[in-house]
PDB file of C-alpha atoms in Angstrom:
ATOM      1  CA  MET A 552      79.397  61.319 162.946  1.00  0.00           C
ATOM      2  CA  THR A 553      77.165  62.125 159.968  1.00  0.00           C
ATOM      3  CA  ALA A 554      77.244  59.851 156.924  1.00  0.00           C
ATOM      4  CA  SER A 555      78.333  61.474 153.687  1.00  0.00           C
ATOM      5  CA  PRO A 556      75.870  61.674 150.758  1.00  0.00           C
ATOM      6  CA  GLY A 557      77.858  58.983 148.952  1.00  0.00           C
ATOM      7  CA  GLN A 558      77.652  56.624 151.912  1.00  0.00           C
ATOM      8  CA  THR A 559      73.911  57.260 152.238  1.00  0.00           C
ATOM      9  CA  GLN A 560      73.368  56.505 148.560  1.00  0.00           C
ATOM     10  CA  ASP A 561      75.442  53.328 148.802  1.00  0.00           C
ATOM     11  CA  GLY A 562      73.396  52.188 151.786  1.00  0.00           C
ATOM     12  CA  ALA A 563      70.126  52.920 150.013  1.00  0.00           C
ATOM     13  CA  GLY A 564      71.343  51.020 146.966  1.00  0.00           C
ATOM     14  CA  GLN A 565      72.194  47.988 149.079  1.00  0.00           C
ATOM     15  CA  VAL A 566      68.729  48.062 150.633  1.00  0.00           C
ATOM     16  CA  ARG A 567      67.099  48.240 147.196  1.00  0.00           C
ATOM     17  CA  GLN A 568      69.276  45.384 145.959  1.00  0.00           C
ATOM     18  CA  ALA A 569      68.378  43.246 148.968  1.00  0.00           C
ATOM     19  CA  ARG A 570      64.664  43.921 148.454  1.00  0.00           C
ATOM     20  CA  SER A 571      64.973  43.102 144.760  1.00  0.00           C
ATOM     21  CA  GLU A 572      66.668  39.790 145.546  1.00  0.00           C
ATOM     22  CA  GLN A 573      63.999  38.956 148.128  1.00  0.00           C
ATOM     23  CA  THR A 574      61.245  39.675 145.617  1.00  0.00           C
ATOM     24  CA  GLN A 575      62.906  37.500 142.995  1.00  0.00           C
ATOM     25  CA  ALA A 576      63.371  34.658 145.475  1.00  0.00           C
ATOM     26  CA  LYS A 577      59.684  34.825 146.443  1.00  0.00           C
ATOM     27  CA  LEU A 578      58.647  34.687 142.792  1.00  0.00           C
ATOM     28  CA  LEU A 579      60.996  31.826 141.980  1.00  0.00           C
ATOM     29  CA  GLN A 580      59.906  29.746 144.971  1.00  0.00           C
ATOM     30  CA  ALA A 581      56.232  30.410 144.223  1.00  0.00           C
ATOM     31  CA  THR A 582      56.813  29.299 140.637  1.00  0.00           C
ATOM     32  CA  ILE A 583      58.361  26.007 141.738  1.00  0.00           C
ATOM     33  CA  ASP A 584      55.548  25.404 144.230  1.00  0.00           C
ATOM     34  CA  LEU A 585      52.856  25.987 141.619  1.00  0.00           C
ATOM     35  CA  LEU A 586      54.559  23.930 138.919  1.00  0.00           C
ATOM     36  CA  VAL A 587      54.487  21.021 141.353  1.00  0.00           C
ATOM     37  CA  GLU A 588      50.986  21.671 142.705  1.00  0.00           C
ATOM     38  CA  VAL A 589      48.963  22.717 139.639  1.00  0.00           C
ATOM     39  CA  GLY A 590      51.278  22.132 136.672  1.00  0.00           C
ATOM     40  CA  PHE A 591      52.627  24.408 133.969  1.00  0.00           C
ATOM     41  CA  ALA A 592      49.283  24.869 132.219  1.00  0.00           C
ATOM     42  CA  HIS A 593      47.690  26.417 135.313  1.00  0.00           C
ATOM     43  CA  ALA A 594      50.717  28.217 136.776  1.00  0.00           C
ATOM     44  CA  SER A 595      49.833  31.629 135.356  1.00  0.00           C
ATOM     45  CA  THR A 596      51.866  34.723 136.161  1.00  0.00           C
ATOM     46  CA  PRO A 597      48.977  36.382 138.087  1.00  0.00           C
ATOM     47  CA  LEU A 598      48.662  33.242 140.213  1.00  0.00           C
ATOM     48  CA  ILE A 599      52.424  33.116 140.775  1.00  0.00           C
ATOM     49  CA  ALA A 600      52.540  36.793 141.790  1.00  0.00           C
ATOM     50  CA  ARG A 601      49.625  36.282 144.169  1.00  0.00           C
ATOM     51  CA  ARG A 602      51.263  33.197 145.681  1.00  0.00           C
ATOM     52  CA  ALA A 603      54.535  35.109 146.108  1.00  0.00           C
ATOM     53  CA  GLY A 604      52.753  38.044 147.728  1.00  0.00           C
ATOM     54  CA  VAL A 605      54.105  40.583 145.247  1.00  0.00           C
ATOM     55  CA  SER A 606      52.448  42.895 142.752  1.00  0.00           C
ATOM     56  CA  ARG A 607      52.046  42.045 139.080  1.00  0.00           C
ATOM     57  CA  GLY A 608      54.177  45.087 138.330  1.00  0.00           C
ATOM     58  CA  ALA A 609      57.023  43.694 140.417  1.00  0.00           C
ATOM     59  CA  GLN A 610      56.672  40.325 138.715  1.00  0.00           C
ATOM     60  CA  THR A 611      56.817  41.764 135.195  1.00  0.00           C
ATOM     61  CA  HIS A 612      59.726  44.017 136.179  1.00  0.00           C
ATOM     62  CA  HIS A 613      61.863  41.052 137.174  1.00  0.00           C
ATOM     63  CA  PHE A 614      60.464  38.442 134.762  1.00  0.00           C
ATOM     64  CA  PRO A 615      58.549  39.975 131.833  1.00  0.00           C
ATOM     65  CA  THR A 616      57.226  36.643 130.506  1.00  0.00           C
ATOM     66  CA  ARG A 617      56.028  33.396 132.021  1.00  0.00           C
ATOM     67  CA  ILE A 618      58.629  31.392 130.119  1.00  0.00           C
ATOM     68  CA  GLN A 619      61.419  33.569 131.489  1.00  0.00           C
ATOM     69  CA  LEU A 620      60.010  33.095 134.973  1.00  0.00           C
ATOM     70  CA  VAL A 621      59.612  29.319 134.893  1.00  0.00           C
ATOM     71  CA  THR A 622      63.017  28.678 133.329  1.00  0.00           C
ATOM     72  CA  ALA A 623      64.675  31.065 135.799  1.00  0.00           C
ATOM     73  CA  ALA A 624      62.955  29.207 138.641  1.00  0.00           C
ATOM     74  CA  ILE A 625      64.262  25.845 137.439  1.00  0.00           C
ATOM     75  CA  GLU A 626      67.807  27.183 137.104  1.00  0.00           C
ATOM     76  CA  TRP A 627      67.590  28.882 140.509  1.00  0.00           C
ATOM     77  CA  LEU A 628      66.489  25.718 142.298  1.00  0.00           C
ATOM     78  CA  ALA A 629      68.902  23.519 140.343  1.00  0.00           C
ATOM     79  CA  ASP A 630      71.823  25.765 141.291  1.00  0.00           C
ATOM     80  CA  ARG A 631      70.844  25.462 144.945  1.00  0.00           C
ATOM     81  CA  ARG A 632      70.488  21.681 144.758  1.00  0.00           C
ATOM     82  CA  LEU A 633      73.820  21.291 142.953  1.00  0.00           C
ATOM     83  CA  ALA A 634      75.532  23.388 145.617  1.00  0.00           C
ATOM     84  CA  GLU A 635      73.979  21.192 148.326  1.00  0.00           C
ATOM     85  CA  LEU A 636      75.069  18.076 146.422  1.00  0.00           C
ATOM     86  CA  GLU A 637      78.636  19.338 146.150  1.00  0.00           C
ATOM     87  CA  LEU A 638      78.735  20.170 149.858  1.00  0.00           C
ATOM     88  CA  ALA A 639      77.341  16.801 150.928  1.00  0.00           C
ATOM     89  CA  GLY A 640      79.698  15.050 148.515  1.00  0.00           C
ATOM     90  CA  GLN A 641      82.687  16.287 150.480  1.00  0.00           C
ATOM     91  CA  ASP A 642      81.782  13.869 153.283  1.00  0.00           C
ATOM     92  CA  LEU A 643      81.463  10.755 151.124  1.00  0.00           C
ATOM     93  CA  PRO A 644      83.724   7.816 151.997  1.00  0.00           C
ATOM     94  CA  GLY A 645      86.483   6.620 149.726  1.00  0.00           C
ATOM     95  CA  GLY A 646      87.337   3.230 148.307  1.00  0.00           C
ATOM     96  CA  THR A 647      84.673   0.662 147.512  1.00  0.00           C
ATOM     97  CA  ARG A 648      82.065   2.507 149.593  1.00  0.00           C
ATOM     98  CA  ARG A 649      82.245   5.583 147.381  1.00  0.00           C
ATOM     99  CA  ILE A 650      79.920   4.478 144.571  1.00  0.00           C
ATOM    100  CA  PRO A 651      77.061   3.193 146.802  1.00  0.00           C
ATOM    101  CA  ALA A 652      77.211   6.309 148.979  1.00  0.00           C
ATOM    102  CA  ALA A 653      77.298   8.599 145.934  1.00  0.00           C
ATOM    103  CA  LEU A 654      74.274   6.836 144.432  1.00  0.00           C
ATOM    104  CA  ASP A 655      72.313   7.238 147.664  1.00  0.00           C
ATOM    105  CA  LEU A 656      73.153  10.933 147.803  1.00  0.00           C
ATOM    106  CA  LEU A 657      72.298  11.500 144.151  1.00  0.00           C
ATOM    107  CA  TRP A 658      68.983   9.671 144.533  1.00  0.00           C
ATOM    108  CA  THR A 659      67.869  12.117 147.228  1.00  0.00           C
ATOM    109  CA  THR A 660      67.940  14.936 144.663  1.00  0.00           C
ATOM    110  CA  PHE A 661      65.291  13.144 142.601  1.00  0.00           C
ATOM    111  CA  GLY A 662      62.822  12.941 145.457  1.00  0.00           C
ATOM    112  CA  GLY A 663      62.088  16.642 145.783  1.00  0.00           C
ATOM    113  CA  ASP A 664      60.339  19.432 143.943  1.00  0.00           C
ATOM    114  CA  LEU A 665      63.102  20.070 141.404  1.00  0.00           C
ATOM    115  CA  TYR A 666      62.525  16.898 139.406  1.00  0.00           C
ATOM    116  CA  LYS A 667      58.745  17.294 139.470  1.00  0.00           C
ATOM    117  CA  ALA A 668      58.955  20.905 138.290  1.00  0.00           C
ATOM    118  CA  VAL A 669      61.428  20.024 135.539  1.00  0.00           C
ATOM    119  CA  LEU A 670      59.202  17.156 134.446  1.00  0.00           C
ATOM    120  CA  GLU A 671      56.322  19.604 134.041  1.00  0.00           C
ATOM    121  CA  LEU A 672      58.410  21.782 131.736  1.00  0.00           C
ATOM    122  CA  TRP A 673      59.746  18.828 129.736  1.00  0.00           C
ATOM    123  CA  ILE A 674      56.207  17.663 129.000  1.00  0.00           C
ATOM    124  CA  ALA A 675      54.861  21.142 128.235  1.00  0.00           C
ATOM    125  CA  SER A 676      57.811  21.998 125.987  1.00  0.00           C
ATOM    126  CA  ARG A 677      57.042  19.101 123.658  1.00  0.00           C
ATOM    127  CA  THR A 678      54.301  21.163 121.996  1.00  0.00           C
ATOM    128  CA  ASP A 679      55.556  24.673 122.808  1.00  0.00           C
ATOM    129  CA  PRO A 680      58.527  25.706 120.614  1.00  0.00           C
ATOM    130  CA  GLU A 681      59.327  28.838 122.627  1.00  0.00           C
ATOM    131  CA  LEU A 682      59.339  26.952 125.910  1.00  0.00           C
ATOM    132  CA  ARG A 683      61.300  24.102 124.331  1.00  0.00           C
ATOM    133  CA  HIS A 684      64.029  26.518 123.230  1.00  0.00           C
ATOM    134  CA  ALA A 685      64.250  28.071 126.706  1.00  0.00           C
ATOM    135  CA  VAL A 686      64.252  24.703 128.481  1.00  0.00           C
ATOM    136  CA  ALA A 687      66.895  23.295 126.128  1.00  0.00           C
ATOM    137  CA  SER A 688      69.154  26.279 126.774  1.00  0.00           C
ATOM    138  CA  ALA A 689      68.784  25.892 130.541  1.00  0.00           C
ATOM    139  CA  GLU A 690      69.317  22.130 130.277  1.00  0.00           C
ATOM    140  CA  ARG A 691      72.610  22.594 128.433  1.00  0.00           C
ATOM    141  CA  ARG A 692      73.991  24.905 131.094  1.00  0.00           C
ATOM    142  CA  LEU A 693      72.785  22.789 133.994  1.00  0.00           C
ATOM    143  CA  GLY A 694      73.912  19.618 132.247  1.00  0.00           C
ATOM    144  CA  ARG A 695      77.490  20.859 132.088  1.00  0.00           C
ATOM    145  CA  GLN A 696      77.392  21.720 135.781  1.00  0.00           C
ATOM    146  CA  LEU A 697      75.831  18.385 136.707  1.00  0.00           C
ATOM    147  CA  ASN A 698      78.394  16.408 134.715  1.00  0.00           C
ATOM    148  CA  ALA A 699      81.217  18.177 136.525  1.00  0.00           C
ATOM    149  CA  SER A 700      79.484  17.525 139.853  1.00  0.00           C
ATOM    150  CA  LEU A 701      79.088  13.827 139.064  1.00  0.00           C
ATOM    151  CA  ASP A 702      82.800  13.493 138.331  1.00  0.00           C
ATOM    152  CA  ARG A 703      83.579  14.936 141.743  1.00  0.00           C
ATOM    153  CA  LEU A 704      80.785  13.008 143.447  1.00  0.00           C
ATOM    154  CA  PHE A 705      81.771   9.553 142.202  1.00  0.00           C
ATOM    155  CA  GLY A 706      85.465  10.325 142.001  1.00  0.00           C
ATOM    156  CA  GLU A 707      88.104   8.017 140.588  1.00  0.00           C
ATOM    157  CA  PRO A 708      85.988   4.834 140.869  1.00  0.00           C
ATOM    158  CA  LEU A 709      83.998   6.315 137.972  1.00  0.00           C
ATOM    159  CA  THR A 710      86.324   8.751 136.209  1.00  0.00           C
ATOM    160  CA  ALA A 711      89.139   6.199 135.870  1.00  0.00           C
ATOM    161  CA  ARG A 712      86.899   3.739 134.016  1.00  0.00           C
ATOM    162  CA  PRO A 713      86.391   3.700 130.232  1.00  0.00           C
ATOM    163  CA  GLN A 714      83.427   5.728 128.929  1.00  0.00           C
ATOM    164  CA  SER A 715      82.930   7.373 132.310  1.00  0.00           C
ATOM    165  CA  ALA A 716      80.773  10.164 130.851  1.00  0.00           C
ATOM    166  CA  GLU A 717      78.445   7.662 129.188  1.00  0.00           C
ATOM    167  CA  ARG A 718      78.247   5.658 132.410  1.00  0.00           C
ATOM    168  CA  ALA A 719      77.277   8.777 134.365  1.00  0.00           C
ATOM    169  CA  GLN A 720      74.562   9.633 131.833  1.00  0.00           C
ATOM    170  CA  PHE A 721      73.192   6.104 132.068  1.00  0.00           C
ATOM    171  CA  VAL A 722      72.942   6.484 135.845  1.00  0.00           C
ATOM    172  CA  LEU A 723      71.004   9.725 135.450  1.00  0.00           C
ATOM    173  CA  SER A 724      68.641   8.111 132.951  1.00  0.00           C
ATOM    174  CA  GLN A 725      67.887   5.288 135.375  1.00  0.00           C
ATOM    175  CA  LEU A 726      67.256   7.672 138.266  1.00  0.00           C
ATOM    176  CA  ARG A 727      64.995   9.892 136.169  1.00  0.00           C
ATOM    177  CA  GLY A 728      62.943   6.912 135.081  1.00  0.00           C
ATOM    178  CA  LEU A 729      62.622   5.536 138.587  1.00  0.00           C
ATOM    179  CA  ALA A 730      61.681   8.958 139.967  1.00  0.00           C
ATOM    180  CA  LEU A 731      58.601   8.902 137.735  1.00  0.00           C
ATOM    181  CA  LEU A 732      57.055   6.472 140.221  1.00  0.00           C
ATOM    182  CA  ASP A 733      56.701   9.361 142.662  1.00  0.00           C
ATOM    183  CA  THR A 734      54.452  11.197 140.209  1.00  0.00           C
ATOM    184  CA  PHE A 735      51.791   8.472 140.194  1.00  0.00           C
ATOM    185  CA  ASP A 736      49.139   8.052 142.852  1.00  0.00           C
ATOM    186  CA  GLY A 737      48.734   4.597 144.307  1.00  0.00           C
ATOM    187  CA  VAL A 738      52.418   3.639 144.202  1.00  0.00           C
ATOM    188  CA  SER A 739      53.330   2.594 147.725  1.00  0.00           C
ATOM    189  CA  LYS A 740      56.503   3.632 149.510  1.00  0.00           C
ATOM    190  CA  ALA A 741      57.361  -0.045 149.944  1.00  0.00           C
ATOM    191  CA  HIS A 742      57.202  -0.561 146.186  1.00  0.00           C
ATOM    192  CA  ARG A 743      59.330   2.523 145.489  1.00  0.00           C
ATOM    193  CA  ASP A 744      61.895   1.444 148.078  1.00  0.00           C
ATOM    194  CA  ALA A 745      62.065  -2.054 146.597  1.00  0.00           C
ATOM    195  CA  GLN A 746      62.559  -0.637 143.116  1.00  0.00           C
ATOM    196  CA  TRP A 747      65.324   1.645 144.357  1.00  0.00           C
ATOM    197  CA  ALA A 748      67.100  -1.214 146.156  1.00  0.00           C
ATOM    198  CA  PHE A 749      67.108  -3.269 142.948  1.00  0.00           C
ATOM    199  CA  THR A 750      68.166  -0.328 140.768  1.00  0.00           C
ATOM    200  CA  ARG A 751      70.864   0.713 143.228  1.00  0.00           C
ATOM    201  CA  GLN A 752      72.482  -2.718 143.194  1.00  0.00           C
ATOM    202  CA  ALA A 753      72.276  -2.929 139.410  1.00  0.00           C
ATOM    203  CA  LEU A 754      73.957   0.472 139.088  1.00  0.00           C
ATOM    204  CA  ILE A 755      76.710  -0.479 141.531  1.00  0.00           C
ATOM    205  CA  THR A 756      77.439  -3.530 139.397  1.00  0.00           C
ATOM    206  CA  PHE A 757      77.303  -1.450 136.224  1.00  0.00           C
ATOM    207  CA  LEU A 758      79.667   1.206 137.564  1.00  0.00           C
ATOM    208  CA  THR A 759      82.161  -1.062 139.276  1.00  0.00           C
ATOM    209  CA  GLY A 760      81.810  -4.448 137.628  1.00  0.00           C
ATOM    210  CA  ASP A 761      81.448  -5.878 141.133  1.00  0.00           C
ATOM    211  CA  SER A 762      78.425  -8.114 141.632  1.00  0.00           C
ATOM    212  CA  ALA A 763      78.892  -8.313 145.399  1.00  0.00           C
ATOM    213  CA  ARG A 764      76.049  -6.687 147.331  1.00  0.00           C
ATOM    214  CA  THR A 765      76.965  -3.457 149.122  1.00  0.00           C
TER     215      THR A 765
END
């Protein structure tokens, strides 16, 4: 049976779409890798294209400017991490074990490339108005998604308490600050683990009002 011209065109379009998505994914992953490895100042678009193994023409076709590329990369990785967080959150226990388990799961998201790449853009955007505008826009969208995820992650032990939104934001602030330790050379794993154990217990007490160790 011979495919009709319409079917052939549809198939060709699907192939082109798949190739386009693959190219974008390569560029986005290369951007994240270079933000972590060499920082925003040195993560030029030619270097990103070379790292991704695509032409400069393909890079500019999908992401005409560096700011568009780096902010798209952050949103792309954040969306993936939030989806993973939501999926893992479905297996969290209930009752008094919920908060400690949710904190442990949330902490794992601050140990990877996403936080380090975002940190690069936060610092660079302080003196770059165009980047600051793009980062702020991405932060607002991702912030709304993260807040909704936190409500589901912690569940009623958090959402039923007064000022639950403020409590969730305080947790994020503590985790962001602690995650900075991973950006400094010479900080031992033992020290980081000890700091997390202390912070974890303090946050459990803050979120539940229960001073018993968990």
